[in-house]
mmCIF file of C-alpha atoms in Angstrom:
data_model
loop_
_atom_site.group_PDB
_atom_site.id
_atom_site.type_symbol
_atom_site.label_atom_id
_atom_site.label_comp_id
_atom_site.label_asym_id
_atom_site.label_seq_id
_atom_site.Cartn_x
_atom_site.Cartn_y
_atom_site.Cartn_z
ATOM 1 C CA MET A 236 84.775 64.010 135.841
ATOM 2 C CA THR A 237 83.681 64.922 139.358
ATOM 3 C CA GLY A 238 81.169 67.860 140.190
ATOM 4 C CA GLU A 239 82.105 71.313 140.314
ATOM 5 C CA SER A 240 83.135 73.125 143.511
ATOM 6 C CA GLU A 241 82.460 76.560 144.172
ATOM 7 C CA THR A 242 84.205 79.230 146.365
ATOM 8 C CA ASP A 243 84.889 82.723 146.635
ATOM 9 C CA VAL A 244 88.197 82.737 145.436
ATOM 10 C CA ILE A 245 90.667 80.062 143.887
ATOM 11 C CA ILE A 246 94.426 80.331 144.903
ATOM 12 C CA VAL A 247 96.727 78.730 142.792
ATOM 13 C CA GLY A 248 100.162 78.242 144.334
ATOM 14 C CA GLY A 249 100.044 76.985 148.066
ATOM 15 C CA GLY A 250 103.598 78.309 148.783
ATOM 16 C CA LEU A 251 104.192 80.976 151.718
ATOM 17 C CA ALA A 252 102.206 83.669 149.605
ATOM 18 C CA GLY A 253 99.363 81.743 148.521
ATOM 19 C CA GLY A 254 98.965 79.782 151.906
ATOM 20 C CA LEU A 255 99.166 83.032 153.670
ATOM 21 C CA CYS A 256 96.653 84.752 151.194
ATOM 22 C CA ALA A 257 94.191 81.828 152.010
ATOM 23 C CA LEU A 258 94.201 82.384 155.486
ATOM 24 C CA ALA A 259 93.772 86.260 155.253
ATOM 25 C CA LEU A 260 90.862 85.903 152.922
ATOM 26 C CA ALA A 261 89.318 83.241 155.394
ATOM 27 C CA ARG A 262 89.462 85.772 158.032
ATOM 28 C CA ALA A 263 87.633 88.160 156.051
ATOM 29 C CA GLY A 264 84.966 85.971 155.689
ATOM 30 C CA LEU A 265 85.605 84.370 152.252
ATOM 31 C CA SER A 266 85.800 80.803 150.986
ATOM 32 C CA VAL A 267 89.000 79.652 149.306
ATOM 33 C CA ALA A 268 90.262 76.754 147.300
ATOM 34 C CA VAL A 269 94.075 76.340 147.201
ATOM 35 C CA VAL A 270 95.646 74.584 144.488
ATOM 36 C CA ASP A 271 99.280 73.245 144.639
ATOM 37 C CA ALA A 272 101.276 70.542 142.394
ATOM 38 C CA GLU A 273 103.425 69.576 145.281
ATOM 39 C CA PRO A 274 102.252 67.405 147.992
ATOM 40 C CA VAL A 275 101.938 69.138 151.288
ATOM 41 C CA PRO A 276 104.566 66.832 153.341
ATOM 42 C CA ARG A 277 107.180 67.681 150.607
ATOM 43 C CA MET A 278 106.526 71.269 151.128
ATOM 44 C CA ARG A 279 107.121 70.971 154.748
ATOM 45 C CA GLU A 280 110.485 69.405 154.375
ATOM 46 C CA LEU A 281 113.825 70.974 154.925
ATOM 47 C CA ALA A 282 115.010 69.939 151.633
ATOM 48 C CA PHE A 283 112.195 71.560 149.636
ATOM 49 C CA ASP A 284 113.362 75.007 150.848
ATOM 50 C CA GLY A 285 116.150 75.649 152.962
ATOM 51 C CA ARG A 286 116.345 79.573 152.682
ATOM 52 C CA THR A 287 115.183 81.888 155.497
ATOM 53 C CA SER A 288 113.162 84.880 155.531
ATOM 54 C CA ALA A 289 113.595 88.127 156.992
ATOM 55 C CA LEU A 290 110.497 89.474 158.197
ATOM 56 C CA ALA A 291 109.899 93.320 158.373
ATOM 57 C CA TYR A 292 108.141 94.051 161.395
ATOM 58 C CA ALA A 293 105.054 95.655 159.877
ATOM 59 C CA CYS A 294 104.825 92.016 158.307
ATOM 60 C CA VAL A 295 104.690 90.209 161.600
ATOM 61 C CA ARG A 296 101.764 92.069 162.613
ATOM 62 C CA VAL A 297 99.922 90.078 159.856
ATOM 63 C CA PHE A 298 101.333 86.848 161.196
ATOM 64 C CA LYS A 299 100.077 87.846 164.444
ATOM 65 C CA ARG A 300 96.617 88.610 163.488
ATOM 66 C CA LEU A 301 96.123 85.464 161.416
ATOM 67 C CA GLY A 302 97.147 83.564 164.547
ATOM 68 C CA LEU A 303 100.307 82.458 162.951
ATOM 69 C CA TRP A 304 102.835 83.859 165.574
ATOM 70 C CA PRO A 305 102.639 81.540 168.593
ATOM 71 C CA ALA A 306 103.953 78.827 166.229
ATOM 72 C CA ILE A 307 106.592 80.899 164.734
ATOM 73 C CA GLU A 308 107.837 82.939 167.532
ATOM 74 C CA PRO A 309 110.000 80.346 169.385
ATOM 75 C CA HIS A 310 111.872 79.415 166.197
ATOM 76 C CA ALA A 311 112.492 83.226 165.261
ATOM 77 C CA GLU A 312 115.117 85.631 166.109
ATOM 78 C CA PRO A 313 114.434 88.934 166.057
ATOM 79 C CA ILE A 314 116.794 91.458 164.402
ATOM 80 C CA LEU A 315 117.999 94.135 167.282
ATOM 81 C CA ASP A 316 120.663 95.986 164.848
ATOM 82 C CA ILE A 317 121.695 95.945 161.394
ATOM 83 C CA LEU A 318 125.027 96.935 160.119
ATOM 84 C CA VAL A 319 125.784 97.794 156.698
ATOM 85 C CA SER A 320 129.437 98.098 155.489
ATOM 86 C CA ASP A 321 131.306 98.176 152.091
ATOM 87 C CA GLY A 322 134.948 96.577 151.685
ATOM 88 C CA ARG A 323 136.501 93.373 149.926
ATOM 89 C CA ALA A 324 136.652 89.891 151.451
ATOM 90 C CA ARG A 325 139.248 90.097 153.780
ATOM 91 C CA GLY A 326 140.037 92.763 156.714
ATOM 92 C CA ARG A 327 137.053 93.932 159.034
ATOM 93 C CA PHE A 328 136.548 95.343 162.480
ATOM 94 C CA SER A 329 136.187 93.598 165.743
ATOM 95 C CA ASP A 330 132.241 94.533 165.285
ATOM 96 C CA GLY A 331 132.124 92.874 161.889
ATOM 97 C CA ALA A 332 132.343 96.199 159.947
ATOM 98 C CA ARG A 333 134.446 96.082 156.901
ATOM 99 C CA SER A 334 134.839 100.219 156.908
ATOM 100 C CA PRO A 335 135.014 102.599 159.715
ATOM 101 C CA LEU A 336 132.219 104.571 157.620
ATOM 102 C CA HIS A 337 129.758 102.091 158.075
ATOM 103 C CA LEU A 338 125.941 102.242 158.769
ATOM 104 C CA HIS A 339 124.321 101.264 161.690
ATOM 105 C CA PHE A 340 120.373 100.683 162.335
ATOM 106 C CA ASP A 341 119.463 100.402 166.146
ATOM 107 C CA SER A 342 115.948 98.846 166.650
ATOM 108 C CA ARG A 343 116.114 100.975 169.952
ATOM 109 C CA GLU A 344 115.497 104.140 167.961
ATOM 110 C CA LEU A 345 111.955 102.853 166.787
ATOM 111 C CA GLU A 346 108.846 104.019 168.244
ATOM 112 C CA GLY A 347 107.148 101.460 169.997
ATOM 113 C CA GLY A 348 110.198 99.067 170.702
ATOM 114 C CA GLU A 349 109.663 96.545 167.931
ATOM 115 C CA PRO A 350 112.742 94.748 166.700
ATOM 116 C CA LEU A 351 113.790 95.797 162.965
ATOM 117 C CA GLY A 352 112.515 92.362 161.787
ATOM 118 C CA TRP A 353 112.866 88.573 162.704
ATOM 119 C CA ILE A 354 114.741 85.960 160.874
ATOM 120 C CA VAL A 355 112.693 82.643 160.322
ATOM 121 C CA GLU A 356 113.656 79.404 158.121
ATOM 122 C CA ASN A 357 111.039 79.073 155.576
ATOM 123 C CA VAL A 358 110.299 75.675 157.119
ATOM 124 C CA VAL A 359 109.093 76.869 159.993
ATOM 125 C CA LEU A 360 106.760 79.303 157.990
ATOM 126 C CA ARG A 361 105.368 76.694 155.834
ATOM 127 C CA ALA A 362 104.728 74.424 158.895
ATOM 128 C CA ALA A 363 102.749 76.900 160.773
ATOM 129 C CA ILE A 364 100.715 78.093 157.637
ATOM 130 C CA PHE A 365 99.701 74.490 156.457
ATOM 131 C CA GLU A 366 98.516 73.618 160.043
ATOM 132 C CA ALA A 367 96.736 76.721 160.103
ATOM 133 C CA ILE A 368 94.906 75.738 156.966
ATOM 134 C CA GLU A 369 94.111 72.292 158.038
ATOM 135 C CA LYS A 370 92.209 73.921 160.915
ATOM 136 C CA THR A 371 90.497 76.490 158.922
ATOM 137 C CA PRO A 372 87.152 74.903 157.418
ATOM 138 C CA GLU A 373 86.953 78.019 155.093
ATOM 139 C CA ILE A 374 89.773 76.835 153.121
ATOM 140 C CA LYS A 375 89.857 73.654 150.913
ATOM 141 C CA LEU A 376 93.414 72.023 149.701
ATOM 142 C CA PHE A 377 94.016 70.447 146.665
ATOM 143 C CA ALA A 378 97.375 69.150 146.637
ATOM 144 C CA PRO A 379 99.290 67.589 144.926
ATOM 145 C CA ALA A 380 96.844 68.657 142.032
ATOM 146 C CA ARG A 381 98.065 70.698 138.881
ATOM 147 C CA VAL A 382 95.593 73.156 136.799
ATOM 148 C CA GLU A 383 95.270 71.634 133.510
ATOM 149 C CA ARG A 384 92.945 74.667 132.265
ATOM 150 C CA ALA A 385 91.629 77.666 133.584
ATOM 151 C CA ALA A 386 89.321 79.581 131.847
ATOM 152 C CA PHE A 387 88.266 83.546 132.700
ATOM 153 C CA GLU A 388 84.666 84.025 131.536
ATOM 154 C CA ALA A 389 82.162 86.901 132.156
ATOM 155 C CA GLU A 390 80.197 85.186 134.847
ATOM 156 C CA GLY A 391 83.062 83.679 136.574
ATOM 157 C CA ALA A 392 86.370 81.626 136.467
ATOM 158 C CA HIS A 393 86.896 78.067 136.368
ATOM 159 C CA VAL A 394 89.687 75.529 136.556
ATOM 160 C CA GLU A 395 90.243 71.875 135.710
ATOM 161 C CA LEU A 396 92.572 69.907 137.907
ATOM 162 C CA SER A 397 94.905 66.911 137.067
ATOM 163 C CA THR A 398 92.755 65.030 139.431
ATOM 164 C CA GLY A 399 89.678 65.445 137.245
ATOM 165 C CA GLN A 400 88.091 67.856 140.014
ATOM 166 C CA ARG A 401 86.454 71.162 138.376
ATOM 167 C CA LEU A 402 86.597 74.496 140.599
ATOM 168 C CA SER A 403 84.734 78.041 140.049
ATOM 169 C CA ALA A 404 85.034 81.139 141.661
ATOM 170 C CA PRO A 405 84.694 85.046 140.877
ATOM 171 C CA LEU A 406 88.244 85.269 141.049
ATOM 172 C CA ILE A 407 91.460 83.305 140.693
ATOM 173 C CA VAL A 408 94.725 84.399 142.377
ATOM 174 C CA ALA A 409 97.943 83.727 140.895
ATOM 175 C CA ALA A 410 100.537 82.734 143.416
ATOM 176 C CA ASP A 411 102.303 80.493 141.247
ATOM 177 C CA GLY A 412 105.832 81.947 141.116
ATOM 178 C CA ARG A 413 108.101 83.911 138.841
ATOM 179 C CA ASN A 414 107.232 81.640 135.799
ATOM 180 C CA SER A 415 103.589 82.127 136.530
ATOM 181 C CA ALA A 416 101.499 80.050 134.011
ATOM 182 C CA LEU A 417 98.601 81.838 134.956
ATOM 183 C CA ARG A 418 100.069 85.275 134.230
ATOM 184 C CA ARG A 419 101.147 84.065 130.796
ATOM 185 C CA GLN A 420 97.883 82.532 130.059
ATOM 186 C CA ALA A 421 96.310 86.352 130.772
ATOM 187 C CA GLY A 422 98.709 87.553 128.310
ATOM 188 C CA ILE A 423 100.478 89.919 130.965
ATOM 189 C CA LYS A 424 103.821 90.714 130.000
ATOM 190 C CA THR A 425 106.859 91.336 132.191
ATOM 191 C CA THR A 426 109.753 93.501 132.567
ATOM 192 C CA GLY A 427 113.149 92.655 133.736
ATOM 193 C CA TRP A 428 116.649 91.260 133.330
ATOM 194 C CA GLN A 429 119.198 88.917 134.649
ATOM 195 C CA TYR A 430 121.743 90.351 137.192
ATOM 196 C CA GLY A 431 124.576 87.534 136.085
ATOM 197 C CA GLN A 432 124.857 86.875 139.946
ATOM 198 C CA THR A 433 124.038 83.569 142.087
ATOM 199 C CA GLY A 434 122.367 83.558 145.207
ATOM 200 C CA ILE A 435 124.199 80.822 147.478
ATOM 201 C CA VAL A 436 122.216 80.075 150.710
ATOM 202 C CA VAL A 437 123.524 77.986 153.577
ATOM 203 C CA THR A 438 123.031 78.264 157.542
ATOM 204 C CA VAL A 439 126.468 77.977 159.640
ATOM 205 C CA LYS A 440 127.122 77.488 163.326
ATOM 206 C CA HIS A 441 129.479 79.905 165.144
ATOM 207 C CA GLU A 442 131.272 79.772 168.564
ATOM 208 C CA ARG A 443 130.145 83.545 169.705
ATOM 209 C CA PRO A 444 126.799 84.933 169.887
ATOM 210 C CA HIS A 445 125.421 87.390 167.126
ATOM 211 C CA LYS A 446 123.565 89.320 169.880
ATOM 212 C CA GLY A 447 120.589 89.848 167.235
ATOM 213 C CA VAL A 448 122.800 91.854 164.795
ATOM 214 C CA ALA A 449 122.303 91.085 161.012
ATOM 215 C CA HIS A 450 125.151 92.354 158.788
ATOM 216 C CA GLU A 451 125.458 93.382 155.064
ATOM 217 C CA PHE A 452 128.739 93.364 153.512
ATOM 218 C CA PHE A 453 128.861 94.732 149.958
ATOM 219 C CA LEU A 454 131.509 93.195 148.241
ATOM 220 C CA PRO A 455 132.762 93.824 144.733
ATOM 221 C CA SER A 456 130.868 90.410 143.501
ATOM 222 C CA GLY A 457 127.540 91.526 145.403
ATOM 223 C CA PRO A 458 126.297 91.696 148.566
ATOM 224 C CA PHE A 459 127.019 89.093 151.166
ATOM 225 C CA ALA A 460 124.557 88.933 154.316
ATOM 226 C CA ILE A 461 124.992 87.549 157.672
ATOM 227 C CA LEU A 462 121.227 86.963 159.242
ATOM 228 C CA PRO A 463 121.087 85.808 162.790
ATOM 229 C CA LEU A 464 119.175 82.879 163.835
ATOM 230 C CA LYS A 465 118.353 80.954 166.824
ATOM 231 C CA ASP A 466 120.922 78.640 168.720
ATOM 232 C CA ASN A 467 123.946 80.494 167.479
ATOM 233 C CA ARG A 468 123.678 80.129 163.777
ATOM 234 C CA SER A 469 123.240 82.335 161.192
ATOM 235 C CA SER A 470 121.847 82.071 157.578
ATOM 236 C CA LEU A 471 124.326 83.405 154.777
ATOM 237 C CA VAL A 472 122.976 84.896 151.494
ATOM 238 C CA TRP A 473 126.118 84.885 149.373
ATOM 239 C CA THR A 474 125.789 86.776 146.227
ATOM 240 C CA GLU A 475 128.339 85.492 143.496
ATOM 241 C CA ARG A 476 129.049 86.142 139.890
ATOM 242 C CA SER A 477 127.286 83.671 137.992
ATOM 243 C CA ASP A 478 130.679 82.610 136.450
ATOM 244 C CA ALA A 479 132.073 81.998 139.678
ATOM 245 C CA ALA A 480 129.446 80.569 141.747
ATOM 246 C CA PRO A 481 129.763 76.856 140.330
ATOM 247 C CA ALA A 482 133.023 76.582 141.467
ATOM 248 C CA TYR A 483 132.261 77.583 145.093
ATOM 249 C CA LEU A 484 129.496 75.484 144.843
ATOM 250 C CA ALA A 485 131.695 72.250 143.913
ATOM 251 C CA LEU A 486 134.127 72.749 146.870
ATOM 252 C CA ASP A 487 134.024 70.241 149.492
ATOM 253 C CA ASP A 488 133.050 71.115 152.799
ATOM 254 C CA ASP A 489 136.200 72.099 154.256
ATOM 255 C CA ALA A 490 137.190 74.280 151.257
ATOM 256 C CA PHE A 491 133.584 75.920 151.175
ATOM 257 C CA THR A 492 133.854 76.971 155.019
ATOM 258 C CA ARG A 493 137.358 78.564 154.245
ATOM 259 C CA ALA A 494 135.752 80.580 151.602
ATOM 260 C CA ILE A 495 132.906 81.380 153.981
ATOM 261 C CA ALA A 496 135.807 82.737 156.661
ATOM 262 C CA ASP A 497 137.354 84.664 153.839
ATOM 263 C CA ARG A 498 134.113 86.872 153.696
ATOM 264 C CA PHE A 499 132.644 85.871 157.269
ATOM 265 C CA GLY A 500 135.692 86.865 159.134
ATOM 266 C CA GLU A 501 136.559 86.237 162.784
ATOM 267 C CA PHE A 502 134.192 88.507 164.891
ATOM 268 C CA LEU A 503 131.697 85.199 165.491
ATOM 269 C CA GLY A 504 134.773 82.975 166.023
ATOM 270 C CA ALA A 505 135.176 79.503 164.375
ATOM 271 C CA VAL A 506 132.202 78.772 162.065
ATOM 272 C CA GLU A 507 130.833 75.444 160.732
ATOM 273 C CA LEU A 508 128.536 74.385 157.806
ATOM 274 C CA ALA A 509 125.067 73.434 159.742
ATOM 275 C CA SER A 510 123.117 72.860 156.516
ATOM 276 C CA PRO A 511 123.191 71.864 152.761
ATOM 277 C CA ARG A 512 124.021 74.718 150.371
ATOM 278 C CA TRP A 513 121.343 75.942 148.166
ATOM 279 C CA SER A 514 121.827 78.215 144.946
ATOM 280 C CA TYR A 515 119.369 79.980 142.581
ATOM 281 C CA PRO A 516 120.239 82.582 139.713
ATOM 282 C CA LEU A 517 119.079 86.332 140.377
ATOM 283 C CA ALA A 518 117.035 88.194 138.285
ATOM 284 C CA LEU A 519 114.278 91.121 138.234
ATOM 285 C CA HIS A 520 111.138 90.994 136.862
ATOM 286 C CA LEU A 521 108.059 93.047 137.434
ATOM 287 C CA ALA A 522 104.689 92.209 135.901
ATOM 288 C CA GLN A 523 103.292 95.096 133.815
ATOM 289 C CA ARG A 524 99.708 94.529 135.194
ATOM 290 C CA PHE A 525 99.073 92.956 138.537
ATOM 291 C CA ILE A 526 95.581 92.106 137.356
ATOM 292 C CA ALA A 527 93.450 90.853 134.704
ATOM 293 C CA PRO A 528 89.829 89.948 134.162
ATOM 294 C CA ARG A 529 89.076 87.537 137.387
ATOM 295 C CA LEU A 530 92.843 87.384 137.922
ATOM 296 C CA ALA A 531 95.017 89.134 140.382
ATOM 297 C CA LEU A 532 98.689 88.196 140.977
ATOM 298 C CA ILE A 533 100.564 88.332 144.040
ATOM 299 C CA GLY A 534 104.260 87.667 145.442
ATOM 300 C CA ASP A 535 106.939 86.459 143.007
ATOM 301 C CA ALA A 536 104.013 86.029 139.942
ATOM 302 C CA ALA A 537 103.950 89.844 140.311
ATOM 303 C CA HIS A 538 107.515 90.736 141.160
ATOM 304 C CA ALA A 539 110.940 89.022 141.809
ATOM 305 C CA VAL A 540 113.697 91.356 143.279
ATOM 306 C CA HIS A 541 117.020 91.064 144.202
ATOM 307 C CA PRO A 542 117.590 89.890 147.954
ATOM 308 C CA ILE A 543 119.928 92.577 148.889
ATOM 309 C CA ALA A 544 117.656 93.807 151.062
ATOM 310 C CA GLY A 545 115.407 90.733 152.182
ATOM 311 C CA GLN A 546 112.317 92.419 150.907
ATOM 312 C CA GLY A 547 111.014 90.125 148.382
ATOM 313 C CA PHE A 548 108.853 88.160 150.815
ATOM 314 C CA ASN A 549 107.600 91.078 152.574
ATOM 315 C CA LEU A 550 106.548 92.669 149.348
ATOM 316 C CA GLY A 551 104.221 89.451 149.110
ATOM 317 C CA VAL A 552 103.065 89.866 152.352
ATOM 318 C CA LYS A 553 102.025 93.374 151.721
ATOM 319 C CA ASP A 554 100.365 92.015 148.515
ATOM 320 C CA VAL A 555 98.332 89.607 150.576
ATOM 321 C CA ALA A 556 96.931 92.200 153.200
ATOM 322 C CA ALA A 557 95.981 94.737 150.572
ATOM 323 C CA LEU A 558 94.320 92.141 148.502
ATOM 324 C CA ALA A 559 92.515 90.723 151.320
ATOM 325 C CA ASP A 560 91.182 94.651 152.459
ATOM 326 C CA VAL A 561 90.080 95.194 148.975
ATOM 327 C CA LEU A 562 88.095 91.643 148.744
ATOM 328 C CA GLU A 563 86.648 92.450 152.373
ATOM 329 C CA GLU A 564 85.355 95.671 151.252
ATOM 330 C CA ALA A 565 83.982 94.497 148.021
ATOM 331 C CA ALA A 566 82.243 91.617 149.480
ATOM 332 C CA GLY A 567 80.855 93.553 152.237
ATOM 333 C CA VAL A 568 78.881 95.600 149.660
ATOM 334 C CA GLY A 569 78.052 92.730 147.406
ATOM 335 C CA LEU A 570 80.439 93.481 144.658
ATOM 336 C CA ASP A 571 81.636 90.938 141.880
ATOM 337 C CA LEU A 572 84.951 89.983 143.622
ATOM 338 C CA GLY A 573 86.618 89.369 140.038
ATOM 339 C CA SER A 574 85.523 92.621 138.496
ATOM 340 C CA MET A 575 88.092 94.941 136.882
ATOM 341 C CA SER A 576 86.602 97.687 139.185
ATOM 342 C CA VAL A 577 87.276 95.860 142.109
ATOM 343 C CA LEU A 578 90.581 94.624 140.985
ATOM 344 C CA GLU A 579 92.227 97.975 139.830
ATOM 345 C CA ASN A 580 91.885 99.313 143.698
ATOM 346 C CA TYR A 581 94.466 96.336 144.368
ATOM 347 C CA GLU A 582 96.347 97.316 141.590
ATOM 348 C CA ARG A 583 96.558 100.727 141.976
ATOM 349 C CA TRP A 584 97.540 100.130 145.913
ATOM 350 C CA ARG A 585 100.281 97.584 145.095
ATOM 351 C CA ARG A 586 101.880 98.288 141.448
ATOM 352 C CA PHE A 587 103.657 101.638 142.199
ATOM 353 C CA GLU A 588 105.050 100.596 145.445
ATOM 354 C CA SER A 589 106.246 97.413 144.275
ATOM 355 C CA ILE A 590 107.828 98.911 141.460
ATOM 356 C CA SER A 591 109.370 101.747 143.372
ATOM 357 C CA LEU A 592 111.122 99.387 145.893
ATOM 358 C CA SER A 593 112.096 96.774 143.258
ATOM 359 C CA LEU A 594 113.929 99.274 141.147
ATOM 360 C CA GLY A 595 115.623 100.772 144.296
ATOM 361 C CA MET A 596 117.093 97.316 145.476
ATOM 362 C CA ASP A 597 118.194 97.081 141.751
ATOM 363 C CA ALA A 598 119.790 100.449 141.664
ATOM 364 C CA ILE A 599 121.419 99.659 145.069
ATOM 365 C CA ASN A 600 123.058 96.189 143.900
ATOM 366 C CA ARG A 601 124.335 97.998 140.947
ATOM 367 C CA LEU A 602 126.250 100.585 143.122
ATOM 368 C CA PHE A 603 127.636 98.387 145.255
ATOM 369 C CA SER A 604 128.652 95.222 143.154
ATOM 370 C CA ASN A 605 131.849 96.835 142.020
ATOM 371 C CA ASP A 606 135.214 97.541 143.148
ATOM 372 C CA PHE A 607 135.737 101.027 141.721
ATOM 373 C CA ALA A 608 137.922 102.945 144.188
ATOM 374 C CA PRO A 609 136.540 106.446 144.269
ATOM 375 C CA LEU A 610 132.761 105.102 143.868
ATOM 376 C CA ARG A 611 133.580 103.086 146.929
ATOM 377 C CA LEU A 612 134.750 105.793 148.665
ATOM 378 C CA ALA A 613 131.917 108.333 147.929
ATOM 379 C CA ARG A 614 129.416 105.521 148.472
ATOM 380 C CA ASP A 615 131.167 105.018 151.999
ATOM 381 C CA ILE A 616 130.717 108.472 152.796
ATOM 382 C CA GLY A 617 127.181 108.653 151.710
ATOM 383 C CA MET A 618 126.490 105.658 154.497
ATOM 384 C CA SER A 619 128.394 107.662 156.986
ATOM 385 C CA ALA A 620 126.230 110.656 156.357
ATOM 386 C CA VAL A 621 122.909 108.784 156.322
ATOM 387 C CA GLY A 622 123.860 106.998 159.725
ATOM 388 C CA LYS A 623 124.675 110.474 161.567
ATOM 389 C CA ALA A 624 121.133 112.058 160.090
ATOM 390 C CA ALA A 625 118.773 110.428 162.975
ATOM 391 C CA PRO A 626 115.457 111.400 160.922
ATOM 392 C CA LEU A 627 117.063 109.789 157.740
ATOM 393 C CA ARG A 628 118.191 107.033 159.488
ATOM 394 C CA ARG A 629 115.041 106.377 161.103
ATOM 395 C CA PHE A 630 113.116 106.768 157.837
ATOM 396 C CA PHE A 631 115.110 103.828 156.425
ATOM 397 C CA MET A 632 114.374 101.686 159.405
ATOM 398 C CA ARG A 633 110.744 102.415 158.782
ATOM 399 C CA GLN A 634 111.358 101.465 155.050
ATOM 400 C CA ALA A 635 113.341 98.093 155.984
ATOM 401 C CA GLY A 636 110.636 97.553 158.205
ATOM 402 C CA ALA A 637 107.492 98.041 155.406
ATOM 403 C CA ASP A 638 106.257 100.468 157.819
ATOM 404 C CA VAL A 639 105.744 103.372 155.144
ATOM 405 C CA GLY A 640 103.081 104.238 152.626
ATOM 406 C CA ARG A 641 99.419 102.969 153.070
ATOM 407 C CA LEU A 642 99.327 100.171 155.052
ATOM 408 C CA PRO A 643 96.445 97.493 155.075
ATOM 409 C CA PRO A 644 94.379 97.119 158.186
ATOM 410 C CA LEU A 645 96.649 93.567 158.876
ATOM 411 C CA MET A 646 99.908 95.386 158.989
ATOM 412 C CA GLN A 647 98.935 98.514 160.853
ATOM 413 C CA ALA A 648 100.161 99.203 164.241
ATOM 414 C CA GLU A 649 97.463 98.774 167.291
ATOM 415 C CA ARG A 650 96.715 102.132 168.675
#
């Protein structure tokens, strides 16, 4: 076994949240070790993760302050408008809405003129993050390497890797996903449930420009999102009942494209598949604690939410920004980074907001994933009323932009 390597923080999980956290902590002056079981070249392949992320405009400020945005921006499509409507698979208006009582969010109403967000393919985000990590001397990357053993002791935390290396630090950050082994080892329980829904993700090309408009159609089986990408492409996030999804996924390309067209409509012209298909079961889980002695949870290790409003990764970005601020302040006055007194500041900041947003997304999904006519009419009227109330409409736009509540410095607008 090789000698022990000491850093300020060990991050287990080198995905989007873990990699971004490493860069934020390095910017705060901390040394970081990042451990991931996958080889870096594989994590940078499209086949590894063909999904897209809707980056809220306040979260994009984090990427800008960490110097990542120049590599991402050429591949990022700004969301200028969001159109939310309710209905069935067939029948829609020329602008894509399925109901005359739809809800329209217009970025031009936001102070500062920022887009509502940006749609970026995850492969682009991973490439930018790993390239930055390679150029950051404060970060040591151990990949591929598995954590064989982790110990949380009074004087510090230690991990043993499958490569034979030992790492030690005052704090371990669990960024190892919704099935976090570190969370289980720490005895942190989760609350959650399965939705009985499957998320189907695919990219399509269409003949007409999307003009930066994102669509969220609420169908009886679940929401169907059309998210604008560069080059007359859109990413589709199709929520389908889990008992029906396998049959759609088994269709050949022509039949699958026709099934998309039934939901997509003709407002963007003819569509064709531009990527393989990906699918994953949808569930909610929330960690009952975000911390344990010498351990902090971020991203999906702490919370996994329904993709109905594209807030999953944004919650993780806010975790990263808040944790970096808490640890930078603690390090500045010489505190033990893994002490509960320090970590409780992070948990108080992030846990309530994460739970509130997660349960809100759950309620919206349950409200709209049905075809009960009186309820459908009531929710359409409700959306129309929100759309006519400018202050309420702007609040929801700021909520979607992750620009409400206590913001960490990395997410604050420049004054």
